[in-house]
Short mmCIF file of C-alpha atoms and ligand atoms in Angstrom, two decimals:
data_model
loop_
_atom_site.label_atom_id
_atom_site.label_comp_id
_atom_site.label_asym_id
_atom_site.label_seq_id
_atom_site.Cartn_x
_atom_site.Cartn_y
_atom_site.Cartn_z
CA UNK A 24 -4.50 -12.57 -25.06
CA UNK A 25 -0.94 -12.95 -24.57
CA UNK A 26 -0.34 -9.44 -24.46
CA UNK A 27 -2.93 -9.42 -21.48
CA UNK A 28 -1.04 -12.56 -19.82
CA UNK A 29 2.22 -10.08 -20.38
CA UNK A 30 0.70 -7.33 -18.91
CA UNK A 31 -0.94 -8.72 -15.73
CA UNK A 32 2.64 -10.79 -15.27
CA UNK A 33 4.13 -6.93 -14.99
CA UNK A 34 1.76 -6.09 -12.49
CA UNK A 35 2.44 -8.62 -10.12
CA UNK A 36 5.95 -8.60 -10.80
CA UNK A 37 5.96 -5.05 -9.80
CA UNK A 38 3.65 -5.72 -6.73
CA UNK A 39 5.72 -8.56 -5.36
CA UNK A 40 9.08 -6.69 -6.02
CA UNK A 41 7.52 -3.33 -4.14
CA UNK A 42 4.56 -4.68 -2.05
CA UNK A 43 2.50 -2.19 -0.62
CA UNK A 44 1.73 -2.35 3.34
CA UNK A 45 4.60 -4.40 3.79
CA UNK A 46 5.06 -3.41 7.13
CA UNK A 47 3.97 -4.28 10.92
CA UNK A 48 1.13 -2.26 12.34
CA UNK A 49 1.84 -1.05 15.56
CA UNK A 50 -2.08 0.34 16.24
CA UNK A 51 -2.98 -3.51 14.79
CA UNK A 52 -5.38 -5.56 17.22
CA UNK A 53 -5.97 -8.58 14.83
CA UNK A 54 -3.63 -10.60 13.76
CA UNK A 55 -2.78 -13.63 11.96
CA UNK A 56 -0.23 -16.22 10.72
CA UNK A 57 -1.02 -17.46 7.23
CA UNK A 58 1.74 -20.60 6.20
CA UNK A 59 0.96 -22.40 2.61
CA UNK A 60 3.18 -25.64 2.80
CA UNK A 61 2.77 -26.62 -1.19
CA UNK A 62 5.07 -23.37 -1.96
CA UNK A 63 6.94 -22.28 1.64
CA UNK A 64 4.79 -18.85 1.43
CA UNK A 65 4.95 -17.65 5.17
CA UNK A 66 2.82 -14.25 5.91
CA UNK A 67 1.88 -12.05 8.98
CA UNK A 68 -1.43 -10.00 8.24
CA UNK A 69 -1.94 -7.34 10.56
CA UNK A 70 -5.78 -5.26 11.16
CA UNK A 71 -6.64 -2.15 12.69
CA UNK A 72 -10.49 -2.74 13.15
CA UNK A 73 -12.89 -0.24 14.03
CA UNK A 74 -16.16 -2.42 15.35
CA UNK A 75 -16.69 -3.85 11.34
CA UNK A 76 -14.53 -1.49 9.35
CA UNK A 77 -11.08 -2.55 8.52
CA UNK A 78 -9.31 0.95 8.94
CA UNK A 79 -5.78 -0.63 8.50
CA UNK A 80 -4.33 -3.19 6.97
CA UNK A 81 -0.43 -4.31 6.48
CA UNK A 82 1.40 -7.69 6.16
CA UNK A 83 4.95 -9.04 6.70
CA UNK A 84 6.69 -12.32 5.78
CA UNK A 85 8.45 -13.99 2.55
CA UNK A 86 6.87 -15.76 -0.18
CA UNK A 87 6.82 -16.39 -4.01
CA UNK A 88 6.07 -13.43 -6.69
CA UNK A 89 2.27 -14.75 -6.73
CA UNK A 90 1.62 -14.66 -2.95
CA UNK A 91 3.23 -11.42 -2.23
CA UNK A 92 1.83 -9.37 -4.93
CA UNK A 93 -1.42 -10.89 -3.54
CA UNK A 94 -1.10 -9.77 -0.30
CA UNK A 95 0.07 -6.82 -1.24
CA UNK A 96 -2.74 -5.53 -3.98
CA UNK A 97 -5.19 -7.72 -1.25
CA UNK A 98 -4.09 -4.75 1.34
CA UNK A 99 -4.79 -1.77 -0.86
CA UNK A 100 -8.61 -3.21 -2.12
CA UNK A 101 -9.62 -3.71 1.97
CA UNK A 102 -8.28 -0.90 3.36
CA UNK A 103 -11.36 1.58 4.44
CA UNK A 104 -14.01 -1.45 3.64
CA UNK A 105 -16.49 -3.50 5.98
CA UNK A 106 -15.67 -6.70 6.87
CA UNK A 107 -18.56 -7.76 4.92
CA UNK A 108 -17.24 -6.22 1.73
CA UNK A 109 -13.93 -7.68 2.53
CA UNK A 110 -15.77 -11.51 2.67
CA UNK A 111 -17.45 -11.19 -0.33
CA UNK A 112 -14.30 -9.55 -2.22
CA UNK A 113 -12.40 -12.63 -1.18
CA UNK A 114 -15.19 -15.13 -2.06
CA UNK A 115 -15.22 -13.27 -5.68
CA UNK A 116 -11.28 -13.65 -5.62
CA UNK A 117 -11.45 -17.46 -4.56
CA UNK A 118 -13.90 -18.38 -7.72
CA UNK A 119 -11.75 -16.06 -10.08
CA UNK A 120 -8.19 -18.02 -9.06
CA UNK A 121 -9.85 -21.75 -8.71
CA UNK A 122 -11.43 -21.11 -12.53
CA UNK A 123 -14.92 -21.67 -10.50
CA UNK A 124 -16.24 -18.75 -11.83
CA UNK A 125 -13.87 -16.67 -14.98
CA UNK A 126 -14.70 -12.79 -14.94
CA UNK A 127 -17.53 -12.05 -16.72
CA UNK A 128 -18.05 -9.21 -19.28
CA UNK A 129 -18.83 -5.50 -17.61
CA UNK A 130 -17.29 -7.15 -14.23
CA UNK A 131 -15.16 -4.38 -12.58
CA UNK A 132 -12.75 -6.70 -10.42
CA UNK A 133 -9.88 -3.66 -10.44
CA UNK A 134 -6.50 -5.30 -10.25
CA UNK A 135 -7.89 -8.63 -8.51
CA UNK A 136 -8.22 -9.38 -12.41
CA UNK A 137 -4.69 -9.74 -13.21
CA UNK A 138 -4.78 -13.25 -11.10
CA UNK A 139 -7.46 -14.95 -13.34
CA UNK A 140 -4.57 -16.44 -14.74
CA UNK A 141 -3.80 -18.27 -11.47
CA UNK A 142 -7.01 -20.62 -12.49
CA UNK A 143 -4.68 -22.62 -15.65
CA UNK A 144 -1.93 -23.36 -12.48
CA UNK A 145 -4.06 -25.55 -9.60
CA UNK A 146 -1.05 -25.87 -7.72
CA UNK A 147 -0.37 -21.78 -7.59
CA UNK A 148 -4.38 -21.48 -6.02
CA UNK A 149 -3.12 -21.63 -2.27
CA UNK A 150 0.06 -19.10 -3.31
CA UNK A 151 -2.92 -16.14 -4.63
CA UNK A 152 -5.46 -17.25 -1.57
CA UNK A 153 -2.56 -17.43 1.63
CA UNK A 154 -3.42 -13.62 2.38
CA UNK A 155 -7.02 -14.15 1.87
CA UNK A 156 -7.29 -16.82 4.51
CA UNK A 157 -4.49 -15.03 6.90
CA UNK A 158 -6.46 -11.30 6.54
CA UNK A 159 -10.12 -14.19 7.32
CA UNK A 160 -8.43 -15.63 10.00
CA UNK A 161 -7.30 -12.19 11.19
CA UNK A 162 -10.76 -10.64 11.34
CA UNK A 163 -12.16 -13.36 12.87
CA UNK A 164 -9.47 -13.17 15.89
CA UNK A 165 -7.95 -16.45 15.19
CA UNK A 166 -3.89 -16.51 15.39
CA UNK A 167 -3.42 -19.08 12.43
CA UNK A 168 -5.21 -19.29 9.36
CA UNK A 169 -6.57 -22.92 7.99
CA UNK A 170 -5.82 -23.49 4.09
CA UNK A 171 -8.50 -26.03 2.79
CA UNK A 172 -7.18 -29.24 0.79
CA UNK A 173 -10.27 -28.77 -1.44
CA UNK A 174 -8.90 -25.45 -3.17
ZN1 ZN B 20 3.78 -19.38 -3.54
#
C-alpha cells in the first residue's frame, strides 16, 4: 500500500507542479471564483459550454499541491463531457475524498483515484473539492462558488 500512497503522491506532485489548462479561456462564457479559506486555495475556473456539453475547460489561480493537481486532472476528465456526466463525476469524487464511499473493486475512477487518500486528512477535503464546486458554480452561471461546512 505504501508503494500506492508513493505513487499517487508522484502524480499529483507532477500535476500541481505542471497543471494542465492552467490558463484563461478567452472563448469562456461561464465562469467562476472558487476561494477555500481553511488552506488560502484561490481558483478561477473558466467553461466554454455548448447548450450541455462542456467543450472547454481551463483554470487560473494559486493554491496548495492538493488543490491544483485537482483542478488540473478535474480539467482533463470534463473536457468533451455533458454537464450531467460532469455532476455525477464530481458527486463520485466528493464520496471518494470525504471516505463516504472508498473505491470499490472493478471501479474504473482513472486518475480521480490517486485522491482516495485525501479521505485519512478531513481537513485537506475542501483543498481536492475547491475546483469541483468552482467548475459547479461555473456551469450553473453563478460568479462564486459556496464550500459547505458539512464536507
Ligand atoms: Zn489546499
Amino acid at each position: 500500500m505504501s508503494d500506492l500512497r508513493d505513487l499517487y503522491q508522484e502524480v499529483i506532485l507532477e500535476h500541481s507542479k505542471a497543471p494542465r489548462n492552467f490558463h484563461d479561456l478567452a472563448d469562456a462564457n461561464h465562469k467562476a471564483e472558487g476561494f477555500n479559506p481553511l488552506c488560502g486555495d484561490q481558483f478561477t475556473v473558466y467553461l466554454h459550454m455548448d447548450g450541455d456539453a462542456i467543450r472547454d475547460v481551463s483554470f487560473q489561480g494559486a493554491g496548495c499541491a492538493i488543490s491544483k493537481a485537482s483542478a488540473s486532472m478535474m480539467t482533463q476528465i470534463v473536457k468533451g463531457k455533458s454537464r450531467a456526466e460532469a455532476e455525477k463525476l464530481f458527486e463520485r469524487f466528493h464520496k471518494l475524498v470525504t471516505g463516504e464511499e472508498p473505491p470499490k473493486n472493478g471501479e474504473d475512477l482513472g486518475k480521480l483515484a490517486v485522491f482516495a487518500g485525501v479521505s485519512e486528512y478531513p481537513a485537506r477535503v475542501k483543498c481536492a473539492t475547491l475546483a469541483w464546486h468552482t467548475l459547479q458554480a461555473a456551469i450553473e452561471g453563478q460568479a462564486e462558488a459556496t464550500l459547505p461546512d458539512d464536507e
